[in-house]
Amino acid sequence: STAITALLYSVYRQKARVARGLEGARKVRLDGDLRALLLEAPGRCVPYAVIEGVVRSVKETLSSQFVESCKGVVQRLTLQEHKMVWNRTTHLWNDYEKIIHQRTNTTPFDLVPAEDGAGVTVRVMKPLDAAELSLETVYEKFHPSVQSFTDVIGHYISGERPKGIQETEQMLKVGTALTGVGELVLDNATIKLQPPKQGMPYYLSSLDFESLLQKQESSVRFWKILTVVSGFATCAVLFFLLRKQYRHHRERQHLRQMQEEFRQAQERLMNAEGGEVVKNACVVCLSSTKSCVFLECGHVCSCHECYQALPKPKKCPICRQGITRVVPLYNS
């Protein structure tokens, strides 16, 4: 539980660091002042900046394979297999999905101001490295598998029952409003938005900056709650273990105290009887002779009267093992 708490706390710290970095990112606008701002910045670079704009292709655009007049700058085609797999533990059919083919096409694109007017463009670099690249699903079709009676029997024997193939096309369309968060660099005459070098995440999201920040803060709260719950569980387990150890310590201390009292009583009896102890004396009263055997431990240590006086559940005074049966002892 301590290891799980430490792991959750590590994830929480990482999420909190990302949220703080996103909150402290510098917001810039796509206007004429952007170039001047980068010229004045150290190294012509803003390490972590937020910029909002509209997608515009630099050269040619990518056309959808299934939807007419659908143009974009990022295209992802996916073939996904759907099937049912028999779980031998739960004896149930479980859904299973597997990507059998995926291809992503990109073309250079810029972020331009949403409103018409004078402004600058920002070239987006390495869009596939973005932690949250917002792609819109423009086409989706499920092709169910055709099965004969023989195939059905074979699938039940093998434990796998195919359902079909899902074909999906996702695109980042031209004209989509994007919020980019990353490193802004002035390279010669081109302003570039690229992944930051400080280990912070790179975002290309269709959400506005406030919504993106709220999403990250919600993630931070979720991991914080998990960490607190796991921490309370760890404290409960630790309290239980400490309580158990304390009780064992008290029992050992009580046993040592009883042994010390027995030793002192034995010494007092020896002094009172001139240094001699009654032969085969009961370890409890030290006056009567031992007259019974405790089972299952087999100790001969007590007289019958002291055995009757033992508290319930009766335990052997020597080894503290439970007494299941008592056999009388006769000396001849």
Coordinates of N, CA and C in Angstrom, one line a residue, residues 69-238:
S69 N -15.1 16.7 -51.0 CA -14.9 18.1 -50.6 C -14.4 18.2 -49.2
C70 N -13.8 17.2 -48.7 CA -13.3 17.2 -47.3 C -11.8 17.3 -47.4
K71 N -11.2 18.4 -47.0 CA -9.8 18.7 -47.1 C -9.2 18.8 -45.7
G72 N -8.0 18.4 -45.6 CA -7.3 18.5 -44.3 C -5.8 18.5 -44.4
V73 N -5.2 18.6 -43.2 CA -3.7 18.6 -43.2 C -3.1 17.4 -42.5
V74 N -3.9 16.7 -41.7 CA -3.5 15.5 -41.1 C -4.6 14.4 -41.3
Q75 N -4.2 13.3 -41.8 CA -5.2 12.2 -42.1 C -4.7 10.9 -41.5
R76 N -5.6 10.3 -40.8 CA -5.3 9.0 -40.1 C -6.3 7.9 -40.5
L77 N -5.9 6.9 -41.1 CA -6.7 5.8 -41.6 C -6.5 4.6 -40.7
T78 N -7.5 4.0 -40.1 CA -7.4 2.9 -39.1 C -8.3 1.7 -39.5
L79 N -7.7 0.5 -39.4 CA -8.5 -0.7 -39.5 C -8.4 -1.4 -38.2
Q80 N -9.6 -1.6 -37.6 CA -9.6 -2.2 -36.2 C -10.4 -3.5 -36.2
E81 N -9.9 -4.5 -35.7 CA -10.5 -5.8 -35.6 C -11.3 -5.9 -34.3
H82 N -12.6 -6.4 -34.4 CA -13.4 -6.6 -33.2 C -13.7 -8.1 -33.1
K83 N -13.6 -8.6 -31.9 CA -13.9 -10.1 -31.7 C -14.2 -10.3 -30.3
M84 N -14.8 -11.5 -30.1 CA -15.2 -11.9 -28.7 C -14.2 -13.1 -28.3
V85 N -13.6 -13.0 -27.1 CA -12.7 -13.9 -26.6 C -13.2 -14.6 -25.4
W86 N -13.2 -15.9 -25.3 CA -13.7 -16.7 -24.2 C -12.7 -16.6 -23.0
N87 N -13.2 -16.2 -21.9 CA -12.4 -16.1 -20.7 C -12.6 -17.4 -19.9
R88 N -11.6 -18.2 -19.7 CA -11.7 -19.5 -19.0 C -11.8 -19.3 -17.5
T89 N -11.5 -18.1 -17.0 CA -11.6 -17.9 -15.6 C -13.0 -17.5 -15.2
T90 N -13.6 -16.5 -15.9 CA -14.9 -16.1 -15.6 C -16.0 -16.8 -16.4
H91 N -15.6 -17.6 -17.4 CA -16.5 -18.3 -18.3 C -17.5 -17.4 -18.9
L92 N -17.0 -16.3 -19.5 CA -17.8 -15.3 -20.2 C -17.0 -14.9 -21.5
W93 N -17.8 -14.4 -22.4 CA -17.3 -13.9 -23.7 C -17.0 -12.4 -23.5
N94 N -15.7 -12.0 -23.7 CA -15.3 -10.6 -23.5 C -15.0 -9.9 -24.8
D95 N -15.3 -8.6 -25.0 CA -15.0 -7.9 -26.2 C -13.5 -7.6 -26.3
Y96 N -12.9 -7.8 -27.5 CA -11.5 -7.6 -27.7 C -11.3 -6.7 -29.0
E97 N -10.5 -5.7 -28.9 CA -10.2 -4.9 -30.0 C -8.7 -4.8 -30.3
K98 N -8.4 -4.8 -31.6 CA -7.0 -4.8 -32.0 C -6.8 -4.0 -33.3
I99 N -5.9 -3.1 -33.3 CA -5.6 -2.3 -34.5 C -4.7 -3.2 -35.4
I100 N -5.2 -3.5 -36.6 CA -4.5 -4.3 -37.5 C -3.7 -3.5 -38.5
H101 N -4.1 -2.3 -38.7 CA -3.4 -1.4 -39.7 C -3.8 0.1 -39.4
Q102 N -2.8 0.9 -39.4 CA -3.0 2.3 -39.2 C -1.9 3.1 -40.0
R103 N -2.4 4.1 -40.7 CA -1.5 5.0 -41.5 C -1.9 6.4 -41.3
T104 N -0.9 7.3 -41.1 CA -1.1 8.7 -40.8 C -0.4 9.5 -41.9
N105 N -1.1 10.4 -42.6 CA -0.5 11.3 -43.6 C -0.6 12.7 -43.1
T106 N 0.5 13.5 -43.3 CA 0.5 14.9 -42.9 C 1.1 15.7 -44.0
T107 N 0.7 17.0 -44.0 CA 1.2 18.0 -44.9 C 1.5 19.3 -44.1
P108 N 2.5 20.1 -44.4 CA 2.8 21.3 -43.6 C 1.6 22.2 -43.6
F109 N 1.4 22.8 -42.4 CA 0.3 23.7 -42.2 C 0.7 24.8 -41.2
D110 N -0.1 25.9 -41.3 CA 0.2 27.1 -40.5 C -1.1 27.4 -39.6
L111 N -0.8 28.1 -38.6 CA -1.9 28.7 -37.8 C -2.0 30.2 -38.2
V112 N -3.2 30.6 -38.6 CA -3.4 32.0 -39.0 C -4.5 32.6 -38.2
P113 N -4.6 33.9 -38.1 CA -5.7 34.6 -37.3 C -7.1 34.2 -37.8
A114 N -8.0 34.0 -36.8 CA -9.3 33.6 -37.1 C -10.1 34.7 -37.9
E115 N -9.8 36.0 -37.5 CA -10.5 37.1 -38.2 C -9.7 37.5 -39.4
D116 N -10.4 38.1 -40.3 CA -9.7 38.6 -41.5 C -9.0 39.9 -41.1
G117 N -7.8 40.1 -41.6 CA -7.0 41.3 -41.3 C -5.5 41.0 -41.3
A118 N -4.8 42.0 -41.0 CA -3.3 41.9 -41.0 C -2.9 41.0 -39.8
G119 N -2.0 40.1 -40.1 CA -1.5 39.2 -39.0 C -0.3 38.4 -39.6
V120 N 0.2 37.6 -38.7 CA 1.3 36.7 -39.1 C 0.9 35.3 -39.0
T121 N 1.6 34.4 -39.6 CA 1.3 33.0 -39.6 C 2.4 32.3 -38.8
V122 N 2.0 31.2 -38.2 CA 2.9 30.4 -37.3 C 2.9 29.0 -37.9
R123 N 4.1 28.5 -38.3 CA 4.3 27.2 -38.9 C 4.3 26.1 -37.7
V124 N 3.4 25.1 -37.8 CA 3.3 24.1 -36.8 C 4.3 22.9 -37.2
M125 N 5.2 22.7 -36.3 CA 6.2 21.6 -36.5 C 5.8 20.4 -35.7
K126 N 6.1 19.2 -36.3 CA 5.9 17.9 -35.6 C 4.5 17.8 -35.0
P127 N 3.4 17.9 -35.7 CA 2.1 17.8 -35.1 C 1.8 16.5 -34.5
L128 N 2.4 15.4 -35.0 CA 2.1 14.1 -34.5 C 2.7 13.9 -33.1
D129 N 3.6 14.7 -32.7 CA 4.2 14.6 -31.3 C 3.4 15.3 -30.3
A130 N 2.3 15.9 -30.7 CA 1.4 16.6 -29.7 C 0.7 15.6 -28.8
A131 N 0.7 16.0 -27.5 CA 0.0 15.1 -26.5 C -1.5 15.0 -26.7
E132 N -2.1 16.0 -27.3 CA -3.5 16.0 -27.5 C -3.8 16.6 -28.9
L133 N -3.7 15.8 -29.9 CA -4.0 16.2 -31.3 C -5.4 15.9 -31.6
S134 N -6.2 17.0 -31.8 CA -7.6 16.8 -32.0 C -7.9 16.5 -33.5
L135 N -8.3 15.2 -33.7 CA -8.7 14.8 -35.1 C -10.2 14.5 -35.1
E136 N -10.8 14.9 -36.2 CA -12.3 14.7 -36.3 C -12.5 13.5 -37.1
T137 N -13.4 12.6 -36.7 CA -13.8 11.4 -37.4 C -14.8 11.8 -38.5
V138 N -14.3 11.6 -39.8 CA -15.1 12.0 -40.9 C -15.8 10.8 -41.6
Y139 N -15.3 9.6 -41.3 CA -15.9 8.4 -41.9 C -15.7 7.3 -40.9
E140 N -16.7 6.4 -40.8 CA -16.6 5.3 -39.9 C -17.6 4.2 -40.4
K141 N -17.1 3.0 -40.6 CA -18.0 2.0 -41.1 C -17.5 0.6 -40.5
F142 N -18.5 -0.2 -40.1 CA -18.2 -1.5 -39.6 C -18.6 -2.6 -40.6
H143 N -17.7 -3.4 -40.9 CA -17.9 -4.5 -41.8 C -18.1 -5.8 -41.0
P144 N -19.3 -6.3 -40.8 CA -19.4 -7.5 -40.0 C -18.9 -8.7 -40.7
S145 N -18.4 -9.7 -40.0 CA -17.8 -10.9 -40.6 C -18.9 -11.9 -40.9
V146 N -18.8 -12.5 -42.0 CA -19.8 -13.6 -42.4 C -19.3 -14.9 -42.0
Q147 N -20.1 -15.7 -41.3 CA -19.7 -16.9 -40.7 C -20.6 -18.0 -41.1
S148 N -20.0 -19.2 -41.5 CA -20.8 -20.4 -41.7 C -21.0 -21.2 -40.4
F149 N -21.8 -22.2 -40.5 CA -22.0 -23.0 -39.4 C -20.7 -23.7 -38.9
T150 N -19.9 -24.1 -39.9 CA -18.6 -24.8 -39.5 C -17.7 -23.7 -38.8
D151 N -17.7 -22.5 -39.3 CA -16.9 -21.4 -38.7 C -17.3 -21.2 -37.2
V152 N -18.6 -21.2 -37.0 CA -19.1 -21.0 -35.6 C -18.7 -22.1 -34.7
I153 N -18.7 -23.3 -35.1 CA -18.3 -24.4 -34.3 C -16.7 -24.3 -34.0
G154 N -16.0 -23.9 -35.1 CA -14.5 -23.8 -34.9 C -14.2 -22.6 -34.0
H155 N -15.0 -21.5 -34.0 CA -14.8 -20.4 -33.1 C -15.0 -20.8 -31.7
Y156 N -16.1 -21.5 -31.4 CA -16.4 -22.0 -30.0 C -15.3 -22.9 -29.5
I157 N -14.7 -23.7 -30.4 CA -13.6 -24.6 -30.0 C -12.3 -23.8 -29.7
S158 N -12.0 -22.8 -30.6 CA -10.8 -22.0 -30.4 C -10.9 -21.0 -29.3
G159 N -12.1 -20.6 -29.0 CA -12.3 -19.6 -27.9 C -12.3 -18.1 -28.5
E160 N -12.3 -18.0 -29.8 CA -12.3 -16.6 -30.4 C -13.4 -16.6 -31.4
R161 N -14.2 -15.5 -31.3 CA -15.3 -15.4 -32.2 C -15.3 -14.0 -32.9
P162 N -14.8 -13.9 -34.1 CA -14.7 -12.5 -34.8 C -16.1 -11.9 -35.0
K163 N -16.1 -10.6 -34.8 CA -17.3 -9.8 -35.0 C -17.3 -9.0 -36.3
G164 N -16.1 -8.5 -36.7 CA -16.0 -7.7 -37.9 C -14.8 -6.8 -37.9
I165 N -14.7 -6.0 -38.9 CA -13.6 -5.0 -39.1 C -14.2 -3.6 -39.1
Q166 N -13.7 -2.7 -38.3 CA -14.2 -1.3 -38.3 C -13.1 -0.4 -39.1
E167 N -13.6 0.3 -40.0 CA -12.8 1.2 -40.9 C -13.1 2.7 -40.5
T168 N -12.1 3.4 -40.1 CA -12.2 4.7 -39.6 C -11.2 5.7 -40.3
E169 N -11.7 6.9 -40.6 CA -10.9 7.9 -41.1 C -11.0 9.2 -40.3
Q170 N -9.9 9.7 -39.8 CA -9.9 10.9 -39.0 C -9.0 11.9 -39.7
M171 N -9.5 13.2 -39.5 CA -8.7 14.3 -40.2 C -8.7 15.5 -39.4
L172 N -7.6 16.3 -39.5 CA -7.6 17.6 -39.0 C -7.9 18.5 -40.2
K173 N -9.1 19.1 -40.2 CA -9.6 19.8 -41.4 C -9.0 21.2 -41.5
V174 N -8.9 21.6 -42.7 CA -8.6 23.0 -43.0 C -9.6 23.9 -42.4
G175 N -9.2 25.0 -41.7 CA -10.2 25.9 -41.1 C -10.6 25.6 -39.7
T176 N -10.0 24.5 -39.1 CA -10.3 24.1 -37.7 C -9.6 25.1 -36.8
A177 N -10.3 25.5 -35.8 CA -9.7 26.4 -34.8 C -8.9 25.5 -33.8
L178 N -7.6 25.9 -33.6 CA -6.7 25.1 -32.8 C -6.0 26.0 -31.7
T179 N -5.8 25.4 -30.6 CA -5.0 26.0 -29.5 C -3.7 25.3 -29.4
G180 N -2.6 26.0 -29.7 CA -1.3 25.4 -29.7 C -0.5 25.8 -28.5
V181 N 0.1 24.9 -27.8 CA 0.9 25.2 -26.6 C 2.3 24.5 -26.8
G182 N 3.3 25.3 -26.9 CA 4.6 24.8 -27.1 C 5.7 25.9 -27.1
E183 N 6.8 25.7 -27.8 CA 7.9 26.6 -27.9 C 7.7 27.4 -29.2
L184 N 7.7 28.7 -29.1 CA 7.7 29.6 -30.2 C 9.1 30.1 -30.5
V185 N 9.5 29.9 -31.8 CA 10.8 30.3 -32.2 C 10.8 31.1 -33.5
L186 N 11.6 32.1 -33.6 CA 11.7 32.9 -34.8 C 12.9 32.4 -35.5
D187 N 12.7 31.6 -36.6 CA 13.8 31.0 -37.4 C 13.9 31.8 -38.7
N188 N 14.9 32.7 -38.8 CA 15.0 33.6 -40.0 C 13.7 34.4 -40.1
A189 N 12.9 34.1 -41.2 CA 11.6 34.9 -41.3 C 10.4 34.1 -40.9
T190 N 10.6 32.8 -40.5 CA 9.5 31.9 -40.2 C 9.3 31.8 -38.7
I191 N 8.1 32.0 -38.2 CA 7.8 31.7 -36.8 C 7.3 30.3 -36.7
K192 N 7.9 29.5 -35.8 CA 7.6 28.1 -35.7 C 7.1 27.8 -34.3
L193 N 6.1 26.9 -34.3 CA 5.6 26.3 -33.0 C 6.0 24.9 -33.0
Q194 N 6.8 24.5 -31.9 CA 7.4 23.2 -31.9 C 7.4 22.6 -30.5
P195 N 7.7 21.3 -30.3 CA 7.6 20.8 -28.9 C 8.6 21.5 -28.0
P196 N 8.2 21.8 -26.8 CA 9.1 22.5 -25.9 C 10.3 21.6 -25.4
K197 N 11.4 22.2 -25.0 CA 12.6 21.4 -24.6 C 12.6 21.2 -23.0
Q198 N 11.7 21.8 -22.3 CA 11.8 21.7 -20.8 C 11.0 20.4 -20.3
G199 N 10.6 19.6 -21.2 CA 9.9 18.4 -20.7 C 8.4 18.6 -20.6
M200 N 7.9 19.8 -20.9 CA 6.5 20.1 -20.8 C 5.8 19.5 -22.0
P201 N 4.5 19.2 -21.9 CA 3.7 18.6 -23.0 C 3.5 19.6 -24.1
Y202 N 3.3 19.1 -25.3 CA 3.0 19.8 -26.5 C 1.6 19.6 -26.9
Y203 N 0.8 20.7 -27.0 CA -0.6 20.5 -27.3 C -1.0 21.2 -28.6
L204 N -1.9 20.5 -29.3 CA -2.6 21.0 -30.5 C -4.1 20.6 -30.3
S205 N -4.8 21.4 -29.6 CA -6.2 21.0 -29.2 C -7.2 21.9 -29.8
S206 N -8.4 21.3 -30.1 CA -9.5 22.1 -30.6 C -10.2 22.8 -29.5
L207 N -9.9 22.5 -28.2 CA -10.4 23.2 -27.1 C -9.8 24.6 -27.0
D208 N -10.5 25.6 -26.4 CA -9.9 26.9 -26.1 C -9.0 26.7 -24.9
F209 N -8.1 27.7 -24.6 CA -7.1 27.6 -23.6 C -7.7 27.3 -22.2
E210 N -8.8 28.0 -21.9 CA -9.5 27.9 -20.6 C -10.0 26.5 -20.4
S211 N -10.6 25.9 -21.4 CA -11.1 24.5 -21.3 C -10.0 23.5 -21.2
L212 N -8.9 23.8 -21.9 CA -7.7 22.9 -21.8 C -7.1 22.9 -20.4
L213 N -7.1 24.1 -19.8 CA -6.5 24.3 -18.5 C -7.4 23.6 -17.5
Q214 N -8.8 23.8 -17.6 CA -9.7 23.1 -16.7 C -9.6 21.6 -16.8
K215 N -9.4 21.1 -18.0 CA -9.3 19.6 -18.2 C -8.0 19.1 -17.4
Q216 N -6.9 19.8 -17.5 CA -5.7 19.4 -16.8 C -5.9 19.5 -15.3
E217 N -6.6 20.5 -14.8 CA -6.8 20.7 -13.4 C -7.8 19.6 -12.9
S218 N -8.7 19.2 -13.7 CA -9.6 18.1 -13.3 C -8.8 16.8 -13.1
S219 N -7.8 16.6 -14.1 CA -7.0 15.4 -14.0 C -6.1 15.5 -12.7
V220 N -5.7 16.6 -12.3 CA -4.9 16.8 -11.1 C -5.7 16.5 -9.9
R221 N -6.9 17.0 -9.8 CA -7.8 16.7 -8.7 C -8.1 15.2 -8.6
F222 N -8.3 14.5 -9.8 CA -8.6 13.1 -9.7 C -7.4 12.3 -9.1
W223 N -6.2 12.6 -9.6 CA -5.1 11.9 -9.0 C -4.8 12.3 -7.6
K224 N -5.1 13.5 -7.2 CA -5.0 13.9 -5.8 C -5.9 13.1 -4.9
I225 N -7.2 12.9 -5.3 CA -8.1 12.1 -4.6 C -7.7 10.7 -4.4
L226 N -7.2 10.1 -5.5 CA -6.7 8.7 -5.5 C -5.5 8.6 -4.5
T227 N -4.6 9.6 -4.5 CA -3.5 9.6 -3.6 C -3.9 9.7 -2.1
V228 N -4.9 10.6 -1.9 CA -5.4 10.8 -0.5 C -6.1 9.5 0.0
V229 N -6.9 8.9 -0.8 CA -7.6 7.6 -0.5 C -6.6 6.5 -0.2
S230 N -5.6 6.4 -1.1 CA -4.5 5.4 -0.9 C -3.7 5.7 0.4
G231 N -3.5 7.0 0.6 CA -2.8 7.3 1.9 C -3.5 7.0 3.1
F232 N -4.8 7.2 3.1 CA -5.6 6.8 4.3 C -5.6 5.3 4.5
A233 N -5.7 4.6 3.3 CA -5.6 3.1 3.4 C -4.3 2.7 4.0
T234 N -3.2 3.3 3.6 CA -1.9 3.0 4.1 C -1.8 3.2 5.6
C235 N -2.4 4.4 6.0 CA -2.4 4.7 7.5 C -3.2 3.7 8.3
A236 N -4.3 3.3 7.7 CA -5.1 2.3 8.4 C -4.4 1.0 8.6
V237 N -3.7 0.5 7.5 CA -3.0 -0.7 7.6 C -1.8 -0.6 8.6
L238 N -1.1 0.6 8.5 CA 0.0 0.8 9.5 C -0.5 0.8 10.9

